[in-house]
mmCIF file of C-alpha atoms in Angstrom:
data_model
loop_
_atom_site.group_PDB
_atom_site.id
_atom_site.type_symbol
_atom_site.label_atom_id
_atom_site.label_comp_id
_atom_site.label_asym_id
_atom_site.label_seq_id
_atom_site.Cartn_x
_atom_site.Cartn_y
_atom_site.Cartn_z
ATOM 1 C CA MET W 1 78.277 123.662 105.325
ATOM 2 C CA GLY W 2 78.109 125.108 108.662
ATOM 3 C CA VAL W 3 80.421 125.228 111.380
ATOM 4 C CA MET W 4 80.151 124.951 115.179
ATOM 5 C CA ILE W 5 82.094 127.512 117.555
ATOM 6 C CA ASP W 6 82.448 126.508 120.893
ATOM 7 C CA GLY W 7 79.419 124.621 120.206
ATOM 8 C CA ILE W 8 76.656 127.052 119.223
ATOM 9 C CA TYR W 9 76.037 125.725 114.912
ATOM 10 C CA HIS W 10 76.594 129.016 112.762
ATOM 11 C CA VAL W 11 75.377 128.720 109.104
ATOM 12 C CA ASP W 12 78.296 130.721 107.502
ATOM 13 C CA ASP W 13 81.962 129.239 107.640
ATOM 14 C CA PRO W 14 84.118 132.407 107.959
ATOM 15 C CA GLY W 15 87.344 129.825 107.910
ATOM 16 C CA GLN W 16 86.191 127.360 104.303
ATOM 17 C CA GLY W 17 89.185 126.415 102.851
ATOM 18 C CA THR W 18 89.676 128.385 99.613
ATOM 19 C CA GLY W 19 93.804 129.148 99.655
ATOM 20 C CA SER W 20 95.120 132.775 97.320
ATOM 21 C CA ASP W 21 95.858 130.985 94.688
ATOM 22 C CA GLY W 22 92.161 129.799 94.030
ATOM 23 C CA SER W 23 92.916 126.335 95.570
ATOM 24 C CA PHE W 24 90.165 123.900 97.681
ATOM 25 C CA GLN W 25 91.760 123.653 100.977
ATOM 26 C CA ARG W 26 89.941 120.213 102.708
ATOM 27 C CA ALA W 27 89.665 120.941 106.944
ATOM 28 C CA LYS W 28 91.346 118.656 108.695
ATOM 29 C CA SER W 29 89.680 116.120 111.169
ATOM 30 C CA THR W 30 89.693 117.279 114.706
ATOM 31 C CA LEU W 31 87.698 114.506 117.043
ATOM 32 C CA ARG W 32 90.153 111.496 116.793
ATOM 33 C CA HIS W 33 89.700 109.499 119.894
ATOM 34 C CA TRP W 34 90.398 105.747 118.988
ATOM 35 C CA ILE W 35 88.414 102.081 119.752
ATOM 36 C CA ALA W 36 91.596 100.112 121.160
ATOM 37 C CA ALA W 37 91.434 96.210 121.289
ATOM 38 C CA ASP W 38 92.024 96.411 124.842
ATOM 39 C CA GLY W 39 90.216 98.678 125.883
ATOM 40 C CA SER W 40 92.982 100.415 127.576
ATOM 41 C CA SER W 41 91.708 104.067 125.452
ATOM 42 C CA GLY W 42 88.554 104.588 126.902
ATOM 43 C CA PHE W 43 87.206 102.979 123.787
ATOM 44 C CA ALA W 44 86.628 99.111 123.770
ATOM 45 C CA PRO W 45 85.438 96.848 120.449
ATOM 46 C CA GLU W 46 81.904 96.322 122.003
ATOM 47 C CA LYS W 47 79.076 94.764 120.144
ATOM 48 C CA GLY W 48 75.887 97.312 119.650
ATOM 49 C CA ARG W 49 77.784 100.328 121.667
ATOM 50 C CA TYR W 50 78.686 101.960 118.722
ATOM 51 C CA HIS W 51 76.693 104.383 116.348
ATOM 52 C CA LEU W 52 77.603 105.887 112.657
ATOM 53 C CA PHE W 53 76.135 108.846 111.315
ATOM 54 C CA VAL W 54 76.378 109.169 107.297
ATOM 55 C CA SER W 55 75.127 109.936 104.286
ATOM 56 C CA ARG W 56 75.231 108.286 101.303
ATOM 57 C CA ASN W 57 75.742 111.047 99.104
ATOM 58 C CA CYS W 58 79.162 111.133 100.969
ATOM 59 C CA PRO W 59 82.177 108.836 99.736
ATOM 60 C CA TRP W 60 84.410 110.135 103.451
ATOM 61 C CA ALA W 61 81.024 107.747 104.921
ATOM 62 C CA HIS W 62 80.934 105.025 102.278
ATOM 63 C CA ARG W 63 84.455 104.353 103.207
ATOM 64 C CA THR W 64 82.766 103.166 106.754
ATOM 65 C CA LEU W 65 79.339 102.000 105.447
ATOM 66 C CA LEU W 66 81.645 99.425 103.221
ATOM 67 C CA ALA W 67 83.747 98.769 106.385
ATOM 68 C CA ARG W 68 80.875 97.698 108.126
ATOM 69 C CA LEU W 69 80.165 95.530 105.236
ATOM 70 C CA PHE W 70 83.266 93.736 105.273
ATOM 71 C CA PHE W 71 84.116 93.735 108.939
ATOM 72 C CA ASP W 72 80.810 91.526 109.179
ATOM 73 C CA LEU W 73 79.522 94.304 111.762
ATOM 74 C CA GLU W 74 76.096 95.716 110.491
ATOM 75 C CA GLU W 75 74.553 93.635 113.560
ATOM 76 C CA ASP W 76 76.964 95.798 116.319
ATOM 77 C CA ILE W 77 77.571 99.037 114.806
ATOM 78 C CA SER W 78 73.416 100.479 114.022
ATOM 79 C CA VAL W 79 72.919 103.717 111.611
ATOM 80 C CA SER W 80 71.923 107.569 111.020
ATOM 81 C CA VAL W 81 71.832 108.161 107.344
ATOM 82 C CA ALA W 82 71.245 111.616 106.507
ATOM 83 C CA ARG W 83 69.751 113.291 103.488
ATOM 84 C CA PRO W 84 71.319 113.685 100.597
ATOM 85 C CA ARG W 85 71.082 117.078 100.143
ATOM 86 C CA ARG W 86 72.702 119.793 102.801
ATOM 87 C CA THR W 87 70.675 122.662 103.057
ATOM 88 C CA ASP W 88 71.403 125.637 105.812
ATOM 89 C CA GLN W 89 71.589 123.430 108.388
ATOM 90 C CA GLY W 90 74.112 120.996 106.764
ATOM 91 C CA TRP W 91 73.642 117.798 106.636
ATOM 92 C CA ILE W 92 69.886 117.322 108.174
ATOM 93 C CA PHE W 93 67.601 114.303 109.143
ATOM 94 C CA ASP W 94 63.651 113.494 108.527
ATOM 95 C CA GLY W 95 61.896 112.840 111.587
ATOM 96 C CA ASP W 96 60.708 109.398 110.462
ATOM 97 C CA GLY W 97 61.695 106.758 107.412
ATOM 98 C CA PRO W 98 64.920 105.556 105.773
ATOM 99 C CA PHE W 99 66.647 109.153 106.296
ATOM 100 C CA SER W 100 65.926 109.584 110.489
ATOM 101 C CA ASP W 101 68.109 109.431 113.096
ATOM 102 C CA PRO W 102 66.685 106.920 115.250
ATOM 103 C CA LEU W 103 69.255 107.119 117.920
ATOM 104 C CA LEU W 104 68.909 110.706 119.178
ATOM 105 C CA GLY W 105 66.313 112.292 117.078
ATOM 106 C CA ALA W 106 68.379 114.951 116.027
ATOM 107 C CA SER W 107 67.171 116.295 112.964
ATOM 108 C CA ALA W 108 70.900 118.078 111.790
ATOM 109 C CA ILE W 109 74.104 116.926 112.118
ATOM 110 C CA HIS W 110 75.487 119.769 113.954
ATOM 111 C CA GLU W 111 72.923 118.523 117.201
ATOM 112 C CA VAL W 112 74.943 115.443 116.465
ATOM 113 C CA TYR W 113 77.856 117.841 117.400
ATOM 114 C CA ALA W 114 76.621 119.966 120.142
ATOM 115 C CA ARG W 115 76.062 117.403 122.248
ATOM 116 C CA GLN W 116 80.367 117.195 122.697
ATOM 117 C CA ARG W 117 81.548 117.906 125.646
ATOM 118 C CA PRO W 118 84.015 119.934 125.834
ATOM 119 C CA GLU W 119 82.261 122.435 123.334
ATOM 120 C CA TYR W 120 83.158 121.304 119.927
ATOM 121 C CA THR W 121 84.641 124.124 117.479
ATOM 122 C CA GLY W 122 85.312 123.004 113.402
ATOM 123 C CA ARG W 123 82.956 121.512 110.614
ATOM 124 C CA LEU W 124 80.342 118.928 110.375
ATOM 125 C CA THR W 125 81.588 116.664 108.149
ATOM 126 C CA VAL W 126 80.196 113.248 108.144
ATOM 127 C CA PRO W 127 81.128 110.476 109.325
ATOM 128 C CA VAL W 128 80.695 110.682 113.003
ATOM 129 C CA LEU W 129 81.485 107.191 115.049
ATOM 130 C CA TRP W 130 79.326 107.728 118.053
ATOM 131 C CA ASP W 131 80.130 105.974 121.370
ATOM 132 C CA LYS W 132 76.738 105.194 123.417
ATOM 133 C CA LYS W 133 78.134 104.035 126.080
ATOM 134 C CA THR W 134 80.078 107.357 127.156
ATOM 135 C CA GLU W 135 77.312 109.425 124.477
ATOM 136 C CA GLN W 136 80.241 111.173 122.785
ATOM 137 C CA ILE W 137 81.471 111.495 119.367
ATOM 138 C CA VAL W 138 84.682 109.033 119.420
ATOM 139 C CA SER W 139 85.703 110.166 115.847
ATOM 140 C CA ASN W 140 85.479 111.921 112.571
ATOM 141 C CA GLU W 141 87.620 110.754 110.420
ATOM 142 C CA SER W 142 86.973 108.171 107.961
ATOM 143 C CA ALA W 143 90.309 106.740 107.841
ATOM 144 C CA ASP W 144 90.672 105.884 111.514
ATOM 145 C CA ILE W 145 87.169 104.467 112.072
ATOM 146 C CA ILE W 146 88.028 102.324 108.834
ATOM 147 C CA ARG W 147 91.039 100.971 111.000
ATOM 148 C CA MET W 148 89.550 101.389 113.612
ATOM 149 C CA LEU W 149 86.514 99.216 113.414
ATOM 150 C CA GLY W 150 88.809 96.212 112.700
ATOM 151 C CA ALA W 151 89.142 96.219 116.311
ATOM 152 C CA PHE W 152 86.635 93.788 116.965
ATOM 153 C CA GLY W 153 88.629 90.533 116.129
ATOM 154 C CA LYS W 154 86.258 89.144 113.966
ATOM 155 C CA GLY W 155 89.038 87.346 112.326
ATOM 156 C CA ILE W 156 89.024 89.656 109.046
ATOM 157 C CA THR W 157 91.945 91.693 107.988
ATOM 158 C CA LEU W 158 92.003 94.702 105.626
ATOM 159 C CA CYS W 159 95.250 95.865 106.478
ATOM 160 C CA PRO W 160 97.730 92.599 107.086
ATOM 161 C CA GLU W 161 100.695 93.597 108.407
ATOM 162 C CA THR W 162 102.533 92.068 105.394
ATOM 163 C CA LEU W 163 101.147 95.551 102.962
ATOM 164 C CA ARG W 164 101.029 97.905 105.826
ATOM 165 C CA GLN W 165 103.823 99.775 103.937
ATOM 166 C CA SER W 166 102.253 99.048 100.549
ATOM 167 C CA ILE W 167 98.330 99.846 101.754
ATOM 168 C CA ASP W 168 99.428 103.090 103.422
ATOM 169 C CA ASP W 169 101.864 104.488 100.346
ATOM 170 C CA TRP W 170 98.853 103.495 98.175
ATOM 171 C CA ASN W 171 96.174 105.565 100.321
ATOM 172 C CA GLY W 172 98.434 108.756 100.200
ATOM 173 C CA ARG W 173 98.865 108.806 96.741
ATOM 174 C CA ILE W 174 94.983 108.033 95.788
ATOM 175 C CA TYR W 175 93.838 110.682 98.771
ATOM 176 C CA ALA W 176 96.164 113.157 97.100
ATOM 177 C CA GLY W 177 95.702 112.676 93.811
ATOM 178 C CA PHE W 178 92.024 111.402 93.931
ATOM 179 C CA ASN W 179 89.743 111.040 96.252
ATOM 180 C CA ASN W 180 90.872 114.820 97.854
ATOM 181 C CA GLY W 181 91.768 115.590 93.909
ATOM 182 C CA VAL W 182 88.046 115.383 92.430
ATOM 183 C CA TYR W 183 87.219 117.648 95.635
ATOM 184 C CA ARG W 184 90.439 120.042 94.397
ATOM 185 C CA ALA W 185 88.801 120.694 90.594
ATOM 186 C CA GLY W 186 85.182 120.748 91.595
ATOM 187 C CA PHE W 187 85.822 123.488 94.176
ATOM 188 C CA ALA W 188 88.865 125.220 92.363
ATOM 189 C CA ARG W 189 88.365 129.281 92.217
ATOM 190 C CA THR W 190 90.566 129.470 89.313
ATOM 191 C CA GLN W 191 91.134 128.538 85.954
ATOM 192 C CA GLU W 192 95.012 127.596 87.019
ATOM 193 C CA ALA W 193 93.631 125.492 90.202
ATOM 194 C CA TYR W 194 91.104 123.549 87.976
ATOM 195 C CA ASP W 195 93.934 122.741 85.959
ATOM 196 C CA LYS W 196 96.547 121.381 88.025
ATOM 197 C CA ALA W 197 94.240 119.588 90.113
ATOM 198 C CA VAL W 198 92.102 118.047 86.978
ATOM 199 C CA ALA W 199 95.198 116.919 85.774
ATOM 200 C CA GLU W 200 96.082 115.344 88.463
ATOM 201 C CA VAL W 201 93.473 113.698 88.574
ATOM 202 C CA PHE W 202 93.561 111.834 85.613
ATOM 203 C CA ALA W 203 97.295 111.239 85.604
ATOM 204 C CA LEU W 204 97.008 108.983 89.057
ATOM 205 C CA LEU W 205 93.989 107.189 86.803
ATOM 206 C CA ASP W 206 96.221 106.790 83.980
ATOM 207 C CA SER W 207 98.780 105.051 86.128
ATOM 208 C CA ILE W 208 96.625 103.132 88.322
ATOM 209 C CA GLU W 209 94.561 102.004 84.953
ATOM 210 C CA SER W 210 98.651 100.603 83.804
ATOM 211 C CA HIS W 211 99.367 98.995 87.446
ATOM 212 C CA LEU W 212 95.861 96.885 87.049
ATOM 213 C CA GLU W 213 97.121 95.331 83.609
ATOM 214 C CA SER W 214 99.282 93.301 85.865
ATOM 215 C CA SER W 215 97.015 93.665 89.112
ATOM 216 C CA THR W 216 94.225 92.334 90.648
ATOM 217 C CA TYR W 217 93.869 94.592 93.864
ATOM 218 C CA LEU W 218 96.566 97.662 94.072
ATOM 219 C CA THR W 219 98.377 95.444 96.460
ATOM 220 C CA GLY W 220 98.230 92.436 94.967
ATOM 221 C CA ASP W 221 95.543 90.107 94.310
ATOM 222 C CA SER W 222 93.636 90.842 97.682
ATOM 223 C CA PHE W 223 91.368 92.630 98.645
ATOM 224 C CA THR W 224 92.727 95.370 101.112
ATOM 225 C CA GLU W 225 91.712 98.736 102.659
ATOM 226 C CA ALA W 226 93.649 100.840 100.129
ATOM 227 C CA ASP W 227 90.879 99.208 97.484
ATOM 228 C CA LEU W 228 87.950 100.070 100.088
ATOM 229 C CA ARG W 229 89.022 103.452 99.951
ATOM 230 C CA PHE W 230 89.745 104.157 96.376
ATOM 231 C CA PHE W 231 86.046 102.509 95.959
ATOM 232 C CA PRO W 232 83.618 105.156 96.528
ATOM 233 C CA THR W 233 85.254 107.463 94.386
ATOM 234 C CA LEU W 234 85.426 105.086 91.667
ATOM 235 C CA VAL W 235 81.660 104.570 91.991
ATOM 236 C CA ARG W 236 80.480 107.965 92.050
ATOM 237 C CA PHE W 237 82.788 109.501 88.787
ATOM 238 C CA ASP W 238 80.997 109.552 86.112
ATOM 239 C CA VAL W 239 77.664 110.409 87.746
ATOM 240 C CA ALA W 240 78.941 113.166 89.331
ATOM 241 C CA TYR W 241 82.387 113.672 89.911
ATOM 242 C CA HIS W 242 82.314 113.770 85.607
ATOM 243 C CA TYR W 243 79.920 116.397 85.067
ATOM 244 C CA ALA W 244 80.203 118.669 88.275
ATOM 245 C CA PHE W 245 82.850 118.529 89.121
ATOM 246 C CA ARG W 246 84.449 118.912 85.197
ATOM 247 C CA CYS W 247 86.876 116.256 85.494
ATOM 248 C CA ASN W 248 85.488 115.474 82.191
ATOM 249 C CA LEU W 249 88.583 114.314 80.519
ATOM 250 C CA ARG W 250 87.737 111.006 80.353
ATOM 251 C CA ARG W 251 84.634 108.118 81.828
ATOM 252 C CA LEU W 252 85.617 105.479 84.041
ATOM 253 C CA THR W 253 84.177 103.489 81.959
ATOM 254 C CA ASP W 254 86.443 104.198 78.986
ATOM 255 C CA TYR W 255 89.015 102.408 81.327
ATOM 256 C CA PRO W 256 88.790 99.391 80.506
ATOM 257 C CA HIS W 257 91.130 98.173 83.194
ATOM 258 C CA LEU W 258 89.657 100.001 86.466
ATOM 259 C CA TRP W 259 86.076 99.429 85.011
ATOM 260 C CA ASN W 260 86.672 96.076 85.343
ATOM 261 C CA TYR W 261 88.573 96.816 89.212
ATOM 262 C CA ALA W 262 85.562 98.727 90.042
ATOM 263 C CA ARG W 263 82.784 96.286 88.943
ATOM 264 C CA ARG W 264 84.644 93.677 90.205
ATOM 265 C CA ILE W 265 83.888 95.298 93.502
ATOM 266 C CA TYR W 266 80.387 96.344 92.882
ATOM 267 C CA HIS W 267 79.396 92.825 92.523
ATOM 268 C CA MET W 268 81.426 91.656 95.853
ATOM 269 C CA ARG W 269 78.524 90.490 98.264
ATOM 270 C CA GLY W 270 76.356 93.551 99.548
ATOM 271 C CA VAL W 271 78.328 95.894 98.194
ATOM 272 C CA ALA W 272 76.072 96.889 95.262
ATOM 273 C CA GLN W 273 73.290 97.558 98.408
ATOM 274 C CA THR W 274 75.749 100.327 99.977
ATOM 275 C CA VAL W 275 75.884 102.343 96.441
ATOM 276 C CA ASP W 276 72.820 104.452 95.218
ATOM 277 C CA PHE W 277 73.174 106.814 92.129
ATOM 278 C CA ASP W 278 70.151 108.436 92.286
ATOM 279 C CA VAL W 279 71.299 109.532 95.928
ATOM 280 C CA TYR W 280 74.547 111.040 94.467
ATOM 281 C CA LYS W 281 73.155 112.711 91.438
ATOM 282 C CA GLN W 282 70.881 114.611 94.200
ATOM 283 C CA GLY W 283 73.682 115.639 96.406
ATOM 284 C CA TYR W 284 76.170 116.505 93.677
ATOM 285 C CA PHE W 285 73.927 118.570 92.032
ATOM 286 C CA SER W 286 72.107 120.436 94.740
ATOM 287 C CA PRO W 287 71.883 124.150 94.386
ATOM 288 C CA SER W 288 75.041 125.711 94.543
ATOM 289 C CA GLU W 289 76.122 129.479 92.933
ATOM 290 C CA ALA W 290 79.172 128.278 91.606
ATOM 291 C CA ARG W 291 78.306 124.931 90.078
ATOM 292 C CA ASN W 292 74.799 124.827 89.729
ATOM 293 C CA PRO W 293 72.946 127.737 90.458
ATOM 294 C CA LEU W 294 69.190 125.889 89.466
ATOM 295 C CA GLY W 295 69.794 122.933 90.896
ATOM 296 C CA ILE W 296 68.623 121.111 88.257
ATOM 297 C CA VAL W 297 69.553 116.862 88.827
ATOM 298 C CA PRO W 298 70.312 115.124 85.202
ATOM 299 C CA ALA W 299 68.588 112.428 84.066
ATOM 300 C CA GLY W 300 71.881 110.948 83.605
ATOM 301 C CA PRO W 301 74.014 108.997 82.927
ATOM 302 C CA ILE W 302 72.578 105.316 81.733
ATOM 303 C CA ILE W 303 75.325 103.029 83.022
ATOM 304 C CA ASP W 304 75.261 98.958 83.350
ATOM 305 C CA TRP W 305 77.512 97.218 86.236
ATOM 306 C CA ALA W 306 76.907 94.142 85.505
ATOM 307 C CA LEU W 307 79.841 92.491 84.518
ATOM 308 C CA ASP W 308 80.566 91.104 81.414
#
């Protein structure tokens, strides 16, 4: 993926996280300013001020596109979409077309990070929330970006105070066991690390399948931030993680309640337009010495997301 050290891009990341036991260790996001409703943080929720850099392949970026949709901010926050396959330059943009950067004209996401002051050191991830006014990155942490977009005050909430503790609890469980769990399985470097990670992925799915027997959404009858954070990994599961990351004990379609739950979200207004199964396959089956050395993208699976 590459890394930035003191504002200089390096193709090889010397700190790419693998534990001594062969387990995948995700680096923490380091740019975490905040948009405050009253602007006291220096970042106010102003229409047209902010821009998202994303890739449709990335589930963390998908979260922010969903938040932009649900908070009705598609006219307020502009977007640049990177190509689904990374190169030795990391996430890259075309000169024009759907995978271009109309805001800064960047050819790669590291060029966006290079504009950060003081000079940035760290991994080069999406999403990135950019402030056009001060010309700097507000945040590269998707969980923070989702909550910040709620500050735009359109009377829409995905995290009501009465459910905050329940939402936070679900977010923690789902991140550890599923959102990041599939990566811990897919990037494991030992059999033991893989076995541990994949067992945790399916233990969580089994538990949520039972929970959804009596609950429409994770926290009850209302769609919340917890569901928004769960969905991007679910929608990629059968076309990407099941095969490319060897999370293959069961498919999402093998879970009746989870499958109905995922399709119900997919058919909410505008959600299907944020989903691209072909892009997911291109991204997750991109050339990888460890997982897919020839870079061959499979034809299937063909999955019908229509509601019964």
